[in-house]
């Protein structure tokens, strides 16, 4: 990627932002790190990939204590050591750590592995046995202590969100991170409208179906390939542009190599027309009834 292209992508991402409930603006294309940091021989390439993403304006980096049991967080520490102020840093807590002293300890350990004294966003990775009310209380306490700036959830379906929003401070939830891509649109029937009603954005993990069986079906689909040829881009860039089309979804594809990150960044330059979106709807129809939340 040359400097001109990098400048164009950065300018485009500055325009394509998602507004969090506290009015913070986050760029709509970030970086996921699932399964990164787990193989030492890939360490330098993965650090380069994260840094190239930051150079191109992909400020949000998402991780979790579960990813490599902290290995992903340690990789990110090495990548952002001298650039923390450039990063919107997100991590996630295990459900069995999501309450009381265990939550405090898990957060502190994530901060230590990441080499920082605060997280921009801390998510409950999925529902567990600890009562949601206890988790919310603990997350609010971490916010008051300055260890996290805001908190959210991940893999929450409609009933989970309704339960959360009915709790004291449940409306402080900043995002819901769920699996969402062109081949998995179940959230559009009920969950996405509920989140929009409350001004809570979606953070879309696996927007390229990285962890699913649909990847080849998506990238090789004739409609996707035709649109990619029309725009002179790769099929993956069509999928990312589709995910970001409404302005309230943050896509966080994982890319462990710099050239893949650069390819992802080019999606910011792409704006699909109404006719093209209709063609994709016909190829991959929106749901007509409630579907179970898709999870990888």
PDB file of C-alpha atoms in Angstrom:
ATOM      1  CA  UNK A   1       0.000   0.000   0.000  1.00  0.00           C
ATOM      2  CA  UNK A   2       1.467   3.349  -0.999  1.00  0.00           C
ATOM      3  CA  UNK A   3       1.216   6.510   1.077  1.00  0.00           C
ATOM      4  CA  UNK A   4      -1.474   8.038  -1.141  1.00  0.00           C
ATOM      5  CA  UNK A   5      -3.746   5.037  -0.738  1.00  0.00           C
ATOM      6  CA  UNK A   6      -3.096   4.953   2.995  1.00  0.00           C
ATOM      7  CA  UNK A   7      -4.049   8.632   3.235  1.00  0.00           C
ATOM      8  CA  UNK A   8      -7.275   8.002   1.304  1.00  0.00           C
ATOM      9  CA  UNK A   9      -8.241   5.088   3.561  1.00  0.00           C
ATOM     10  CA  UNK A  10      -7.520   7.111   6.681  1.00  0.00           C
ATOM     11  CA  UNK A  11      -9.663   9.970   5.375  1.00  0.00           C
ATOM     12  CA  UNK A  12     -12.498   7.578   4.515  1.00  0.00           C
ATOM     13  CA  UNK A  13     -12.428   5.953   7.956  1.00  0.00           C
ATOM     14  CA  UNK A  14     -12.544   9.345   9.633  1.00  0.00           C
ATOM     15  CA  UNK A  15     -15.863   9.814   7.846  1.00  0.00           C
ATOM     16  CA  UNK A  16     -17.174   6.291   8.509  1.00  0.00           C
ATOM     17  CA  UNK A  17     -17.699   6.293  12.239  1.00  0.00           C
ATOM     18  CA  UNK A  18     -20.144   4.664  14.623  1.00  0.00           C
ATOM     19  CA  UNK A  19     -21.511   6.643  17.566  1.00  0.00           C
ATOM     20  CA  UNK A  20     -21.514   4.944  20.964  1.00  0.00           C
ATOM     21  CA  UNK A  21     -24.199   5.781  23.554  1.00  0.00           C
ATOM     22  CA  UNK A  22     -21.826   8.235  25.299  1.00  0.00           C
ATOM     23  CA  UNK A  23     -21.385  10.045  21.936  1.00  0.00           C
ATOM     24  CA  UNK A  24     -17.858   8.717  21.408  1.00  0.00           C
ATOM     25  CA  UNK A  25     -17.179   8.194  17.709  1.00  0.00           C
ATOM     26  CA  UNK A  26     -15.393   4.973  16.756  1.00  0.00           C
ATOM     27  CA  UNK A  27     -14.284   4.145  13.237  1.00  0.00           C
ATOM     28  CA  UNK A  28     -16.463   1.520  11.590  1.00  0.00           C
ATOM     29  CA  UNK A  29     -13.580  -0.770  10.643  1.00  0.00           C
ATOM     30  CA  UNK A  30     -11.354  -2.245  13.344  1.00  0.00           C
ATOM     31  CA  UNK A  31      -9.104  -5.226  13.900  1.00  0.00           C
ATOM     32  CA  UNK A  32      -9.934  -8.559  15.495  1.00  0.00           C
ATOM     33  CA  UNK A  33      -7.264 -10.784  17.039  1.00  0.00           C
ATOM     34  CA  UNK A  34      -8.898 -14.167  17.624  1.00  0.00           C
ATOM     35  CA  UNK A  35      -6.227 -16.905  17.315  1.00  0.00           C
ATOM     36  CA  UNK A  36      -3.444 -14.339  17.056  1.00  0.00           C
ATOM     37  CA  UNK A  37      -0.447 -14.426  19.396  1.00  0.00           C
ATOM     38  CA  UNK A  38      -0.534 -18.202  19.744  1.00  0.00           C
ATOM     39  CA  UNK A  39       2.357 -19.149  17.429  1.00  0.00           C
ATOM     40  CA  UNK A  40       5.762 -17.614  18.101  1.00  0.00           C
ATOM     41  CA  UNK A  41       6.874 -17.890  14.489  1.00  0.00           C
ATOM     42  CA  UNK A  42       4.028 -15.553  13.475  1.00  0.00           C
ATOM     43  CA  UNK A  43       4.763 -12.970  16.178  1.00  0.00           C
ATOM     44  CA  UNK A  44       6.557 -10.363  14.081  1.00  0.00           C
ATOM     45  CA  UNK A  45       4.151 -10.655  11.146  1.00  0.00           C
ATOM     46  CA  UNK A  46       1.155 -10.227  13.445  1.00  0.00           C
ATOM     47  CA  UNK A  47       2.690  -7.186  15.126  1.00  0.00           C
ATOM     48  CA  UNK A  48       3.348  -5.684  11.696  1.00  0.00           C
ATOM     49  CA  UNK A  49      -0.269  -6.387  10.696  1.00  0.00           C
ATOM     50  CA  UNK A  50      -1.662  -4.586  13.742  1.00  0.00           C
ATOM     51  CA  UNK A  51       0.632  -1.628  13.202  1.00  0.00           C
ATOM     52  CA  UNK A  52      -0.266  -1.382   9.520  1.00  0.00           C
ATOM     53  CA  UNK A  53      -3.905  -1.340  10.587  1.00  0.00           C
ATOM     54  CA  UNK A  54      -3.257   1.533  12.975  1.00  0.00           C
ATOM     55  CA  UNK A  55      -1.341   3.406  10.273  1.00  0.00           C
ATOM     56  CA  UNK A  56      -4.400   3.081   8.027  1.00  0.00           C
ATOM     57  CA  UNK A  57      -6.830   4.358  10.659  1.00  0.00           C
ATOM     58  CA  UNK A  58      -8.190   1.086  12.040  1.00  0.00           C
ATOM     59  CA  UNK A  59      -7.913   2.325  15.611  1.00  0.00           C
ATOM     60  CA  UNK A  60     -10.099  -0.284  17.317  1.00  0.00           C
ATOM     61  CA  UNK A  61      -8.299  -3.485  18.333  1.00  0.00           C
ATOM     62  CA  UNK A  62     -10.407  -6.234  19.879  1.00  0.00           C
ATOM     63  CA  UNK A  63      -9.121  -9.068  22.053  1.00  0.00           C
ATOM     64  CA  UNK A  64     -10.148 -11.214  25.041  1.00  0.00           C
ATOM     65  CA  UNK A  65      -8.566 -12.962  27.981  1.00  0.00           C
ATOM     66  CA  UNK A  66      -9.775 -16.187  26.346  1.00  0.00           C
ATOM     67  CA  UNK A  67      -7.761 -15.669  23.156  1.00  0.00           C
ATOM     68  CA  UNK A  68      -4.739 -17.890  23.680  1.00  0.00           C
ATOM     69  CA  UNK A  69      -5.340 -17.531  27.437  1.00  0.00           C
ATOM     70  CA  UNK A  70      -3.881 -14.035  27.291  1.00  0.00           C
ATOM     71  CA  UNK A  71      -1.448 -14.552  24.407  1.00  0.00           C
ATOM     72  CA  UNK A  72      -3.426 -12.223  22.143  1.00  0.00           C
ATOM     73  CA  UNK A  73      -3.355  -9.471  24.758  1.00  0.00           C
ATOM     74  CA  UNK A  74       0.409  -9.839  25.125  1.00  0.00           C
ATOM     75  CA  UNK A  75       0.842  -9.621  21.352  1.00  0.00           C
ATOM     76  CA  UNK A  76      -1.168  -6.398  21.308  1.00  0.00           C
ATOM     77  CA  UNK A  77       0.996  -4.996  24.120  1.00  0.00           C
ATOM     78  CA  UNK A  78       4.038  -5.431  21.890  1.00  0.00           C
ATOM     79  CA  UNK A  79       2.258  -3.879  18.894  1.00  0.00           C
ATOM     80  CA  UNK A  80       0.960  -0.759  20.674  1.00  0.00           C
ATOM     81  CA  UNK A  81       3.749  -0.217  23.207  1.00  0.00           C
ATOM     82  CA  UNK A  82       4.541   3.299  21.974  1.00  0.00           C
ATOM     83  CA  UNK A  83       1.137   4.081  20.443  1.00  0.00           C
ATOM     84  CA  UNK A  84      -1.443   3.496  23.167  1.00  0.00           C
ATOM     85  CA  UNK A  85      -3.070   6.892  22.620  1.00  0.00           C
ATOM     86  CA  UNK A  86      -3.887   5.903  19.016  1.00  0.00           C
ATOM     87  CA  UNK A  87      -5.822   2.794  20.002  1.00  0.00           C
ATOM     88  CA  UNK A  88      -9.423   2.156  21.013  1.00  0.00           C
ATOM     89  CA  UNK A  89      -8.655  -0.970  23.032  1.00  0.00           C
ATOM     90  CA  UNK A  90     -11.299  -3.630  23.667  1.00  0.00           C
ATOM     91  CA  UNK A  91     -11.010  -6.806  25.713  1.00  0.00           C
ATOM     92  CA  UNK A  92     -13.469  -9.354  27.053  1.00  0.00           C
ATOM     93  CA  UNK A  93     -13.874 -11.184  30.339  1.00  0.00           C
ATOM     94  CA  UNK A  94     -14.754 -14.851  30.761  1.00  0.00           C
ATOM     95  CA  UNK A  95     -18.294 -15.398  32.122  1.00  0.00           C
ATOM     96  CA  UNK A  96     -16.948 -17.257  35.157  1.00  0.00           C
ATOM     97  CA  UNK A  97     -14.802 -14.234  36.035  1.00  0.00           C
ATOM     98  CA  UNK A  98     -17.626 -11.728  35.607  1.00  0.00           C
ATOM     99  CA  UNK A  99     -18.425 -10.850  39.194  1.00  0.00           C
ATOM    100  CA  UNK A 100     -16.960  -9.809  42.541  1.00  0.00           C
ATOM    101  CA  UNK A 101     -13.228 -10.063  43.138  1.00  0.00           C
ATOM    102  CA  UNK A 102     -12.809 -12.378  40.145  1.00  0.00           C
ATOM    103  CA  UNK A 103     -13.885  -9.580  37.814  1.00  0.00           C
ATOM    104  CA  UNK A 104     -11.456  -7.107  39.386  1.00  0.00           C
ATOM    105  CA  UNK A 105      -8.654  -9.651  39.123  1.00  0.00           C
ATOM    106  CA  UNK A 106      -9.457 -10.565  35.513  1.00  0.00           C
ATOM    107  CA  UNK A 107      -9.500  -6.918  34.478  1.00  0.00           C
ATOM    108  CA  UNK A 108      -6.226  -6.162  36.260  1.00  0.00           C
ATOM    109  CA  UNK A 109      -4.549  -9.159  34.616  1.00  0.00           C
ATOM    110  CA  UNK A 110      -5.783  -8.113  31.182  1.00  0.00           C
ATOM    111  CA  UNK A 111      -4.453  -4.606  31.769  1.00  0.00           C
ATOM    112  CA  UNK A 112      -1.080  -6.001  32.816  1.00  0.00           C
ATOM    113  CA  UNK A 113      -0.853  -8.243  29.754  1.00  0.00           C
ATOM    114  CA  UNK A 114      -1.821  -5.338  27.513  1.00  0.00           C
ATOM    115  CA  UNK A 115       0.658  -2.979  29.159  1.00  0.00           C
ATOM    116  CA  UNK A 116      -1.915  -0.283  29.838  1.00  0.00           C
ATOM    117  CA  UNK A 117      -3.756   1.162  32.819  1.00  0.00           C
ATOM    118  CA  UNK A 118      -7.195   1.346  31.195  1.00  0.00           C
ATOM    119  CA  UNK A 119      -9.426  -0.250  28.582  1.00  0.00           C
ATOM    120  CA  UNK A 120     -11.581   1.820  26.263  1.00  0.00           C
ATOM    121  CA  UNK A 121     -14.196  -0.933  26.306  1.00  0.00           C
ATOM    122  CA  UNK A 122     -14.588  -4.114  28.373  1.00  0.00           C
ATOM    123  CA  UNK A 123     -17.087  -6.770  27.348  1.00  0.00           C
ATOM    124  CA  UNK A 124     -18.733  -9.753  29.001  1.00  0.00           C
ATOM    125  CA  UNK A 125     -17.766 -12.453  26.503  1.00  0.00           C
ATOM    126  CA  UNK A 126     -21.007 -14.422  26.815  1.00  0.00           C
ATOM    127  CA  UNK A 127     -23.696 -15.217  29.371  1.00  0.00           C
ATOM    128  CA  UNK A 128     -22.657 -17.405  32.280  1.00  0.00           C
ATOM    129  CA  UNK A 129     -23.999 -18.384  35.683  1.00  0.00           C
ATOM    130  CA  UNK A 130     -23.080 -15.178  37.511  1.00  0.00           C
ATOM    131  CA  UNK A 131     -26.166 -12.931  37.768  1.00  0.00           C
ATOM    132  CA  UNK A 132     -26.152 -10.085  35.274  1.00  0.00           C
ATOM    133  CA  UNK A 133     -26.883  -7.590  38.024  1.00  0.00           C
ATOM    134  CA  UNK A 134     -23.645  -8.551  39.802  1.00  0.00           C
ATOM    135  CA  UNK A 135     -21.701  -8.245  36.554  1.00  0.00           C
ATOM    136  CA  UNK A 136     -23.136  -4.802  35.807  1.00  0.00           C
ATOM    137  CA  UNK A 137     -22.319  -3.620  39.330  1.00  0.00           C
ATOM    138  CA  UNK A 138     -18.751  -4.845  38.929  1.00  0.00           C
ATOM    139  CA  UNK A 139     -18.325  -3.241  35.510  1.00  0.00           C
ATOM    140  CA  UNK A 140     -19.689   0.056  36.781  1.00  0.00           C
ATOM    141  CA  UNK A 141     -17.220  -0.124  39.691  1.00  0.00           C
ATOM    142  CA  UNK A 142     -14.332  -0.679  37.259  1.00  0.00           C
ATOM    143  CA  UNK A 143     -15.525   2.347  35.320  1.00  0.00           C
ATOM    144  CA  UNK A 144     -15.593   4.474  38.471  1.00  0.00           C
ATOM    145  CA  UNK A 145     -12.047   3.319  39.278  1.00  0.00           C
ATOM    146  CA  UNK A 146     -10.857   4.393  35.836  1.00  0.00           C
ATOM    147  CA  UNK A 147      -9.789   0.904  34.786  1.00  0.00           C
ATOM    148  CA  UNK A 148     -12.315   0.888  31.958  1.00  0.00           C
ATOM    149  CA  UNK A 149     -13.892   3.789  30.086  1.00  0.00           C
ATOM    150  CA  UNK A 150     -17.084   1.907  29.173  1.00  0.00           C
ATOM    151  CA  UNK A 151     -18.458  -1.637  29.082  1.00  0.00           C
ATOM    152  CA  UNK A 152     -20.627  -3.820  26.880  1.00  0.00           C
ATOM    153  CA  UNK A 153     -21.604  -7.382  26.132  1.00  0.00           C
ATOM    154  CA  UNK A 154     -20.967 -10.061  23.527  1.00  0.00           C
ATOM    155  CA  UNK A 155     -23.127 -12.874  22.169  1.00  0.00           C
ATOM    156  CA  UNK A 156     -26.292 -11.463  23.777  1.00  0.00           C
ATOM    157  CA  UNK A 157     -29.552 -12.376  22.079  1.00  0.00           C
ATOM    158  CA  UNK A 158     -32.874 -10.534  22.417  1.00  0.00           C
ATOM    159  CA  UNK A 159     -33.909 -12.004  25.766  1.00  0.00           C
ATOM    160  CA  UNK A 160     -30.445 -11.353  27.210  1.00  0.00           C
ATOM    161  CA  UNK A 161     -30.522  -7.715  26.103  1.00  0.00           C
ATOM    162  CA  UNK A 162     -34.015  -7.157  27.477  1.00  0.00           C
ATOM    163  CA  UNK A 163     -32.942  -8.589  30.830  1.00  0.00           C
ATOM    164  CA  UNK A 164     -29.827  -6.415  30.828  1.00  0.00           C
ATOM    165  CA  UNK A 165     -31.641  -3.220  29.904  1.00  0.00           C
ATOM    166  CA  UNK A 166     -34.139  -3.720  32.735  1.00  0.00           C
ATOM    167  CA  UNK A 167     -31.358  -3.691  35.341  1.00  0.00           C
ATOM    168  CA  UNK A 168     -30.032  -0.634  37.196  1.00  0.00           C
ATOM    169  CA  UNK A 169     -27.318   0.847  34.935  1.00  0.00           C
ATOM    170  CA  UNK A 170     -28.085  -1.753  32.285  1.00  0.00           C
ATOM    171  CA  UNK A 171     -28.611   1.125  29.883  1.00  0.00           C
ATOM    172  CA  UNK A 172     -24.904   1.923  30.196  1.00  0.00           C
ATOM    173  CA  UNK A 173     -24.152  -0.949  27.808  1.00  0.00           C
ATOM    174  CA  UNK A 174     -22.048   0.502  24.988  1.00  0.00           C
ATOM    175  CA  UNK A 175     -22.126  -2.295  22.373  1.00  0.00           C
ATOM    176  CA  UNK A 176     -23.209  -5.855  21.717  1.00  0.00           C
ATOM    177  CA  UNK A 177     -20.521  -7.840  19.888  1.00  0.00           C
ATOM    178  CA  UNK A 178     -22.108 -10.629  17.835  1.00  0.00           C
ATOM    179  CA  UNK A 179     -21.367 -12.710  14.778  1.00  0.00           C
ATOM    180  CA  UNK A 180     -22.694 -10.874  11.739  1.00  0.00           C
ATOM    181  CA  UNK A 181     -21.919 -11.156   8.059  1.00  0.00           C
ATOM    182  CA  UNK A 182     -23.716 -11.407   4.719  1.00  0.00           C
ATOM    183  CA  UNK A 183     -24.304 -15.129   5.188  1.00  0.00           C
ATOM    184  CA  UNK A 184     -25.490 -14.804   8.793  1.00  0.00           C
ATOM    185  CA  UNK A 185     -28.162 -12.097   9.045  1.00  0.00           C
ATOM    186  CA  UNK A 186     -30.339 -13.496  11.826  1.00  0.00           C
ATOM    187  CA  UNK A 187     -29.828 -10.478  14.096  1.00  0.00           C
ATOM    188  CA  UNK A 188     -31.640  -8.259  11.596  1.00  0.00           C
ATOM    189  CA  UNK A 189     -35.079  -9.662  12.461  1.00  0.00           C
ATOM    190  CA  UNK A 190     -35.354  -8.676  16.127  1.00  0.00           C
ATOM    191  CA  UNK A 191     -32.008  -8.130  17.860  1.00  0.00           C
ATOM    192  CA  UNK A 192     -30.689  -5.359  15.612  1.00  0.00           C
ATOM    193  CA  UNK A 193     -33.940  -3.343  15.789  1.00  0.00           C
ATOM    194  CA  UNK A 194     -33.906  -3.648  19.589  1.00  0.00           C
ATOM    195  CA  UNK A 195     -30.323  -2.417  19.773  1.00  0.00           C
ATOM    196  CA  UNK A 196     -31.097   0.461  17.431  1.00  0.00           C
ATOM    197  CA  UNK A 197     -34.080   1.435  19.569  1.00  0.00           C
ATOM    198  CA  UNK A 198     -31.690   1.865  22.503  1.00  0.00           C
ATOM    199  CA  UNK A 199     -28.847   3.438  20.519  1.00  0.00           C
ATOM    200  CA  UNK A 200     -26.500   0.477  21.090  1.00  0.00           C
ATOM    201  CA  UNK A 201     -24.244  -0.330  18.119  1.00  0.00           C
ATOM    202  CA  UNK A 202     -23.299  -3.797  16.947  1.00  0.00           C
ATOM    203  CA  UNK A 203     -19.686  -4.888  16.824  1.00  0.00           C
ATOM    204  CA  UNK A 204     -19.577  -7.557  14.111  1.00  0.00           C
ATOM    205  CA  UNK A 205     -17.063 -10.324  14.700  1.00  0.00           C
ATOM    206  CA  UNK A 206     -16.149 -12.648  11.818  1.00  0.00           C
ATOM    207  CA  UNK A 207     -17.591 -10.210   9.228  1.00  0.00           C
ATOM    208  CA  UNK A 208     -15.780 -12.272   6.588  1.00  0.00           C
ATOM    209  CA  UNK A 209     -17.116 -15.535   8.055  1.00  0.00           C
ATOM    210  CA  UNK A 210     -13.549 -16.240   9.234  1.00  0.00           C
ATOM    211  CA  UNK A 211     -14.653 -18.818  11.767  1.00  0.00           C
ATOM    212  CA  UNK A 212     -17.525 -20.402   9.881  1.00  0.00           C
ATOM    213  CA  UNK A 213     -18.226 -22.874   7.109  1.00  0.00           C
ATOM    214  CA  UNK A 214     -19.773 -20.220   4.830  1.00  0.00           C
ATOM    215  CA  UNK A 215     -16.568 -18.385   3.901  1.00  0.00           C
ATOM    216  CA  UNK A 216     -16.072 -20.013   0.491  1.00  0.00           C
ATOM    217  CA  UNK A 217     -19.787 -19.758  -0.316  1.00  0.00           C
ATOM    218  CA  UNK A 218     -19.640 -16.027   0.372  1.00  0.00           C
ATOM    219  CA  UNK A 219     -16.373 -15.158  -1.366  1.00  0.00           C
ATOM    220  CA  UNK A 220     -17.120 -17.330  -4.400  1.00  0.00           C
ATOM    221  CA  UNK A 221     -20.772 -16.384  -4.819  1.00  0.00           C
ATOM    222  CA  UNK A 222     -21.452 -15.073  -8.359  1.00  0.00           C
ATOM    223  CA  UNK A 223     -23.158 -11.890  -7.108  1.00  0.00           C
ATOM    224  CA  UNK A 224     -20.281 -11.052  -4.763  1.00  0.00           C
ATOM    225  CA  UNK A 225     -17.712 -11.837  -7.449  1.00  0.00           C
ATOM    226  CA  UNK A 226     -19.572  -9.717 -10.000  1.00  0.00           C
ATOM    227  CA  UNK A 227     -19.722  -6.711  -7.689  1.00  0.00           C
ATOM    228  CA  UNK A 228     -16.044  -7.127  -6.814  1.00  0.00           C
ATOM    229  CA  UNK A 229     -15.171  -7.119 -10.516  1.00  0.00           C
ATOM    230  CA  UNK A 230     -17.348  -4.050 -11.116  1.00  0.00           C
ATOM    231  CA  UNK A 231     -15.563  -2.099  -8.379  1.00  0.00           C
ATOM    232  CA  UNK A 232     -12.114  -3.532  -9.095  1.00  0.00           C
ATOM    233  CA  UNK A 233     -11.799  -4.940  -5.572  1.00  0.00           C
ATOM    234  CA  UNK A 234     -11.603  -8.321  -3.864  1.00  0.00           C
ATOM    235  CA  UNK A 235     -14.777 -10.161  -2.765  1.00  0.00           C
ATOM    236  CA  UNK A 236     -13.800  -9.705   0.892  1.00  0.00           C
ATOM    237  CA  UNK A 237     -13.986  -5.943   0.457  1.00  0.00           C
ATOM    238  CA  UNK A 238     -17.576  -6.257  -0.778  1.00  0.00           C
ATOM    239  CA  UNK A 239     -18.459  -8.187   2.391  1.00  0.00           C
ATOM    240  CA  UNK A 240     -16.874  -5.571   4.651  1.00  0.00           C
ATOM    241  CA  UNK A 241     -18.505  -2.685   2.819  1.00  0.00           C
ATOM    242  CA  UNK A 242     -21.853  -4.481   3.190  1.00  0.00           C
ATOM    243  CA  UNK A 243     -21.319  -4.946   6.948  1.00  0.00           C
ATOM    244  CA  UNK A 244     -20.605  -1.223   7.388  1.00  0.00           C
ATOM    245  CA  UNK A 245     -23.413  -0.035   5.100  1.00  0.00           C
ATOM    246  CA  UNK A 246     -25.828   1.324   7.757  1.00  0.00           C
ATOM    247  CA  UNK A 247     -23.393   3.333   9.851  1.00  0.00           C
ATOM    248  CA  UNK A 248     -24.086   1.625  13.195  1.00  0.00           C
ATOM    249  CA  UNK A 249     -22.029  -1.568  12.818  1.00  0.00           C
ATOM    250  CA  UNK A 250     -18.322  -1.816  13.635  1.00  0.00           C
ATOM    251  CA  UNK A 251     -16.681  -4.608  11.633  1.00  0.00           C
ATOM    252  CA  UNK A 252     -13.644  -6.265  13.219  1.00  0.00           C
ATOM    253  CA  UNK A 253     -12.088  -8.724  10.759  1.00  0.00           C
ATOM    254  CA  UNK A 254      -9.005 -10.601  11.897  1.00  0.00           C
ATOM    255  CA  UNK A 255      -5.922 -10.325   9.703  1.00  0.00           C
ATOM    256  CA  UNK A 256      -2.581 -11.720  10.772  1.00  0.00           C
ATOM    257  CA  UNK A 257      -0.617 -10.463   7.784  1.00  0.00           C
ATOM    258  CA  UNK A 258      -0.035  -6.899   6.644  1.00  0.00           C
ATOM    259  CA  UNK A 259      -1.308  -7.403   3.103  1.00  0.00           C
ATOM    260  CA  UNK A 260      -4.606  -8.782   4.433  1.00  0.00           C
ATOM    261  CA  UNK A 261      -4.985  -5.749   6.687  1.00  0.00           C
ATOM    262  CA  UNK A 262      -4.303  -3.462   3.732  1.00  0.00           C
ATOM    263  CA  UNK A 263      -6.955  -5.307   1.714  1.00  0.00           C
ATOM    264  CA  UNK A 264      -9.456  -4.895   4.550  1.00  0.00           C
ATOM    265  CA  UNK A 265      -8.691  -1.183   4.743  1.00  0.00           C
ATOM    266  CA  UNK A 266      -9.586  -0.694   1.085  1.00  0.00           C
ATOM    267  CA  UNK A 267     -13.186  -1.589   1.976  1.00  0.00           C
ATOM    268  CA  UNK A 268     -13.452   1.871   3.551  1.00  0.00           C
ATOM    269  CA  UNK A 269     -13.127   3.376   0.080  1.00  0.00           C
ATOM    270  CA  UNK A 270     -16.093   1.403  -1.218  1.00  0.00           C
ATOM    271  CA  UNK A 271     -19.707   2.583  -1.149  1.00  0.00           C
ATOM    272  CA  UNK A 272     -22.266   0.120  -2.467  1.00  0.00           C
ATOM    273  CA  UNK A 273     -25.225   1.525  -4.390  1.00  0.00           C
ATOM    274  CA  UNK A 274     -28.865   0.809  -3.503  1.00  0.00           C
ATOM    275  CA  UNK A 275     -29.100  -1.434  -6.555  1.00  0.00           C
ATOM    276  CA  UNK A 276     -26.039  -3.379  -5.464  1.00  0.00           C
ATOM    277  CA  UNK A 277     -27.418  -3.789  -1.940  1.00  0.00           C
ATOM    278  CA  UNK A 278     -30.677  -5.095  -3.402  1.00  0.00           C
ATOM    279  CA  UNK A 279     -28.704  -7.627  -5.457  1.00  0.00           C
ATOM    280  CA  UNK A 280     -26.955  -8.839  -2.314  1.00  0.00           C
ATOM    281  CA  UNK A 281     -30.297  -9.031  -0.490  1.00  0.00           C
ATOM    282  CA  UNK A 282     -31.620 -11.249  -3.272  1.00  0.00           C
ATOM    283  CA  UNK A 283     -28.565 -13.479  -3.111  1.00  0.00           C
ATOM    284  CA  UNK A 284     -28.531 -13.606   0.700  1.00  0.00           C
ATOM    285  CA  UNK A 285     -32.068 -12.791   1.922  1.00  0.00           C
ATOM    286  CA  UNK A 286     -32.704 -11.089   5.230  1.00  0.00           C
ATOM    287  CA  UNK A 287     -34.465 -13.270   7.837  1.00  0.00           C
ATOM    288  CA  UNK A 288     -38.252 -13.465   7.846  1.00  0.00           C
ATOM    289  CA  UNK A 289     -38.507 -14.900  11.365  1.00  0.00           C
ATOM    290  CA  UNK A 290     -36.555 -15.080  14.613  1.00  0.00           C
ATOM    291  CA  UNK A 291     -33.432 -17.216  14.333  1.00  0.00           C
ATOM    292  CA  UNK A 292     -31.125 -18.466  17.088  1.00  0.00           C
ATOM    293  CA  UNK A 293     -28.104 -16.237  17.613  1.00  0.00           C
ATOM    294  CA  UNK A 294     -25.269 -17.463  15.420  1.00  0.00           C
ATOM    295  CA  UNK A 295     -22.071 -18.139  17.375  1.00  0.00           C
ATOM    296  CA  UNK A 296     -18.629 -19.399  16.370  1.00  0.00           C
TER     297      UNK A 296
END
